[in-house]
mmCIF file of C-alpha atoms in Angstrom:
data_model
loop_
_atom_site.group_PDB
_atom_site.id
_atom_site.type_symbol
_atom_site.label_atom_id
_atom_site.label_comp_id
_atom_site.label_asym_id
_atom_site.label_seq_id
_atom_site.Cartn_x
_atom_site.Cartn_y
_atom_site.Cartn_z
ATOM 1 C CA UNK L 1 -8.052 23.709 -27.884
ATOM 2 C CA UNK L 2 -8.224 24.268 -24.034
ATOM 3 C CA UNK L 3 -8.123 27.992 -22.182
ATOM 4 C CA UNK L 4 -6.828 28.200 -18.587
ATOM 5 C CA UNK L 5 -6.962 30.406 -15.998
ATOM 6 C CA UNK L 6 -3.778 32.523 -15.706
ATOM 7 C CA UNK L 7 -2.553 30.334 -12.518
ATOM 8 C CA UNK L 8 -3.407 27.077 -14.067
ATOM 9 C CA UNK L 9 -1.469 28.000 -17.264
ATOM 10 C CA UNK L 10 1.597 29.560 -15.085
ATOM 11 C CA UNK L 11 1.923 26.182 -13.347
ATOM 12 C CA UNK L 12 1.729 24.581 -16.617
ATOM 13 C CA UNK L 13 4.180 26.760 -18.100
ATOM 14 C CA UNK L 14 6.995 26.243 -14.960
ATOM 15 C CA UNK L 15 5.913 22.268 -14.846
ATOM 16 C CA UNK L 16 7.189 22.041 -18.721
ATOM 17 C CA UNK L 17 10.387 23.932 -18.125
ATOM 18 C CA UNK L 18 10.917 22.342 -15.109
ATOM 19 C CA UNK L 19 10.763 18.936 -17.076
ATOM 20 C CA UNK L 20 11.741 19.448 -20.535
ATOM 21 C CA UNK L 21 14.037 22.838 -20.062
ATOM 22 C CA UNK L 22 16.845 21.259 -22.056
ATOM 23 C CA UNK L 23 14.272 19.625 -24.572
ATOM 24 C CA UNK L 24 13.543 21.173 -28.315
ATOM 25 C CA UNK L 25 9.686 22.647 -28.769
ATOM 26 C CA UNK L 26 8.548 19.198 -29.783
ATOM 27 C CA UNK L 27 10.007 17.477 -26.629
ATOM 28 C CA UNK L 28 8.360 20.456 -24.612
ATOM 29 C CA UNK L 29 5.037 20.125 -26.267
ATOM 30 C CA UNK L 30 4.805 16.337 -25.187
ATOM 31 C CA UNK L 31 5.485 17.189 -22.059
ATOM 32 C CA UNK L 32 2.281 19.738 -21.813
ATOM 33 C CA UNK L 33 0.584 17.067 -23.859
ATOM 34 C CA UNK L 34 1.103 14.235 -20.929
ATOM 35 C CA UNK L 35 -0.305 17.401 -18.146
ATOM 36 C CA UNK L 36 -3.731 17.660 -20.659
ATOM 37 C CA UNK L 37 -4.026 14.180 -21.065
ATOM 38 C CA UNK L 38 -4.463 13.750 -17.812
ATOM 39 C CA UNK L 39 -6.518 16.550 -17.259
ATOM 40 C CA UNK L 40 -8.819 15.220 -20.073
ATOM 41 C CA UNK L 41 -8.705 11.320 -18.547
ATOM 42 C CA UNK L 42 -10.853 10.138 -15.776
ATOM 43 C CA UNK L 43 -7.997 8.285 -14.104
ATOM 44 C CA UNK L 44 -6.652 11.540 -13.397
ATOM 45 C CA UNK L 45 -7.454 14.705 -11.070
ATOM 46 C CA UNK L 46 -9.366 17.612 -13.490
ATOM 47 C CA UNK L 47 -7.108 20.430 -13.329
ATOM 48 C CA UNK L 48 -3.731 21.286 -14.591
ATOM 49 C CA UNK L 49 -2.939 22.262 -10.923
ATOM 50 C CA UNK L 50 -4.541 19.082 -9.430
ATOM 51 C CA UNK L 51 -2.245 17.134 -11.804
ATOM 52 C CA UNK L 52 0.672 18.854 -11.323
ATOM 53 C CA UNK L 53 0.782 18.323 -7.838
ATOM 54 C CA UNK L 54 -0.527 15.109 -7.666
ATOM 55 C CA UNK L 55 1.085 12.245 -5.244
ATOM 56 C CA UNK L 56 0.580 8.389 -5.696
ATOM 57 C CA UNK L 57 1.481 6.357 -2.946
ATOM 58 C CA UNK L 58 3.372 9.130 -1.618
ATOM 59 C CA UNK L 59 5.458 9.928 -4.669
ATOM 60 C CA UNK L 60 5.053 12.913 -6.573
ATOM 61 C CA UNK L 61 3.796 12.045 -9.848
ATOM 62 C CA UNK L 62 6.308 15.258 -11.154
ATOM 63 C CA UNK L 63 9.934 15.397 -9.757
ATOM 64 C CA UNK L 64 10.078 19.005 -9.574
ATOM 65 C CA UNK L 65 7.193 19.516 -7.381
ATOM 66 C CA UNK L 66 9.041 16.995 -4.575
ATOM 67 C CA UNK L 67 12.259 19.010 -5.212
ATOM 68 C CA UNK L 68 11.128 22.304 -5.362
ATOM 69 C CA UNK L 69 12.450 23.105 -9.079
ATOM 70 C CA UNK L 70 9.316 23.914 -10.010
ATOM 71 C CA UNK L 71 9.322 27.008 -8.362
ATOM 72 C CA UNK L 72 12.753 28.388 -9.658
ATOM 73 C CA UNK L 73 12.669 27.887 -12.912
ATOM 74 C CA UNK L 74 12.664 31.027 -15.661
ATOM 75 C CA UNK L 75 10.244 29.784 -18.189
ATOM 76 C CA UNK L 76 12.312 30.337 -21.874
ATOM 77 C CA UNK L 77 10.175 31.937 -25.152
ATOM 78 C CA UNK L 78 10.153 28.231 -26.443
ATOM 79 C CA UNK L 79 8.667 27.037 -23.448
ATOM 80 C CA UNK L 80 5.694 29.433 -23.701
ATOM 81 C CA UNK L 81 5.663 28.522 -27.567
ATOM 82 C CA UNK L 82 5.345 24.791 -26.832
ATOM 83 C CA UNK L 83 2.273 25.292 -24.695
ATOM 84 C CA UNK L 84 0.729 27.593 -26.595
ATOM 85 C CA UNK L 85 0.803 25.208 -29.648
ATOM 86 C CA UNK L 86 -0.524 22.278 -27.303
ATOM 87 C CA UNK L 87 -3.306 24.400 -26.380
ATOM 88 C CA UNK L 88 -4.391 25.454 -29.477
ATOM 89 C CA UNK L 89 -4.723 21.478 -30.073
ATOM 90 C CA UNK L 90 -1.637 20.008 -31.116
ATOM 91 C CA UNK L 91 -0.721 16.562 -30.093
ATOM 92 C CA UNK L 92 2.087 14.801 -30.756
ATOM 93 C CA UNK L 93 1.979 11.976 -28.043
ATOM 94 C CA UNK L 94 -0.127 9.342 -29.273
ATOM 95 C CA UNK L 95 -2.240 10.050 -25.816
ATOM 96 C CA UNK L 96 0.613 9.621 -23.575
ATOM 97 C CA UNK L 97 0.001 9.889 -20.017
ATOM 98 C CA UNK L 98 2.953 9.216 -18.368
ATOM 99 C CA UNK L 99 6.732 9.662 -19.624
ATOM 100 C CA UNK L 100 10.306 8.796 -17.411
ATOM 101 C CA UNK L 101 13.914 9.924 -18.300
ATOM 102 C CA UNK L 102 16.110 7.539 -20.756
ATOM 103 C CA UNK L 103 18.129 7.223 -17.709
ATOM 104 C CA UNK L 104 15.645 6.169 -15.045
ATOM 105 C CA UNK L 105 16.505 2.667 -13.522
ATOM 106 C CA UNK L 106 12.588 2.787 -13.198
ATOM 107 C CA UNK L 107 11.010 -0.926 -14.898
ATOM 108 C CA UNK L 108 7.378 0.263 -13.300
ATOM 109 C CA UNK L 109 6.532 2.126 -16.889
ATOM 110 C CA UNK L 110 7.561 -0.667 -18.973
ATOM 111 C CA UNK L 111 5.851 -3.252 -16.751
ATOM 112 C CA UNK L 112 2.678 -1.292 -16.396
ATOM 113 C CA UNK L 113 1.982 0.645 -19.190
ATOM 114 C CA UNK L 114 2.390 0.729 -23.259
ATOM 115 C CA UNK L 115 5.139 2.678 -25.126
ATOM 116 C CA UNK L 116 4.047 5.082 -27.593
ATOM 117 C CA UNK L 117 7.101 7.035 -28.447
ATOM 118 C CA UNK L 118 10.673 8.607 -27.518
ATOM 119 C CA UNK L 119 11.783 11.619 -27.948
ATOM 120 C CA UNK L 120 14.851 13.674 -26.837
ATOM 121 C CA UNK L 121 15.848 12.386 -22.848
ATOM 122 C CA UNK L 122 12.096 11.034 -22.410
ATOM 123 C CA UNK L 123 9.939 7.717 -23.072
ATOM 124 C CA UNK L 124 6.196 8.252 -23.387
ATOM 125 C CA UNK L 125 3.054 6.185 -22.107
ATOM 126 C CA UNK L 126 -0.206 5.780 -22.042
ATOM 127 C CA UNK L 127 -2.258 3.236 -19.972
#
């Protein structure tokens, strides 16, 4: 199980809605899932915050921190349900530390990294 500090777990909170608002609890809970990964992995900064925010090249590793939806989103009961169940330990995502939409033209994942699952509008992977 992991414990947060309150603005560490708020940005985790918006960073899941902003991502998987439209996803079931599951498809939420992967999301959070990718964000500790990486927290946990040495490829990736240590904090939820450092992740979150995190640019590559450039590119904002999240979408909604380069468009600003992170900031207006109104995090939903199931969102705050989803992380709560990741950080009591639950893992669905086969240690997935990326994911893209179904829709992205993107062949970078695929190219780069393994599969591990799909679920809802996303595609999971881990290095």
């Amino acid at each position: 199980s992991f414990s947060l500090e309150s603005q560490e777990y708020q940005i985790l909170l918006k960073i899941v809605e902003a991502e998987a608002g439209g996803e079931d609890t599951i498809g939420k809970m992967l999301v959070a899932n990718v964000v500790m990964n990486r927290v946990r992995s040495s490829h990736f900064p240590d904090t939820v915050t450092e992740v979150v925010y995190q640019r590559h090249n450039g590119k904002a590793q999240f979408s909604p921190t380069a468009d600003g939806r992170i900031d207006r989103v109104h995090v939903s009961a199931d969102t705050v349900e989803a992380v709560e169940r990741v950080m009591n330990g639950e893992d669905a995502s086969a240690g997935a530390t990326y994911f893209k939409s179904v829709r992205s033209k993107s062949g970078w994942h695929d190219r780069a990294l393994n599969r591990v699952l799909q679920h809802g509008n996303h595609i999971f992977y881990a290095l």
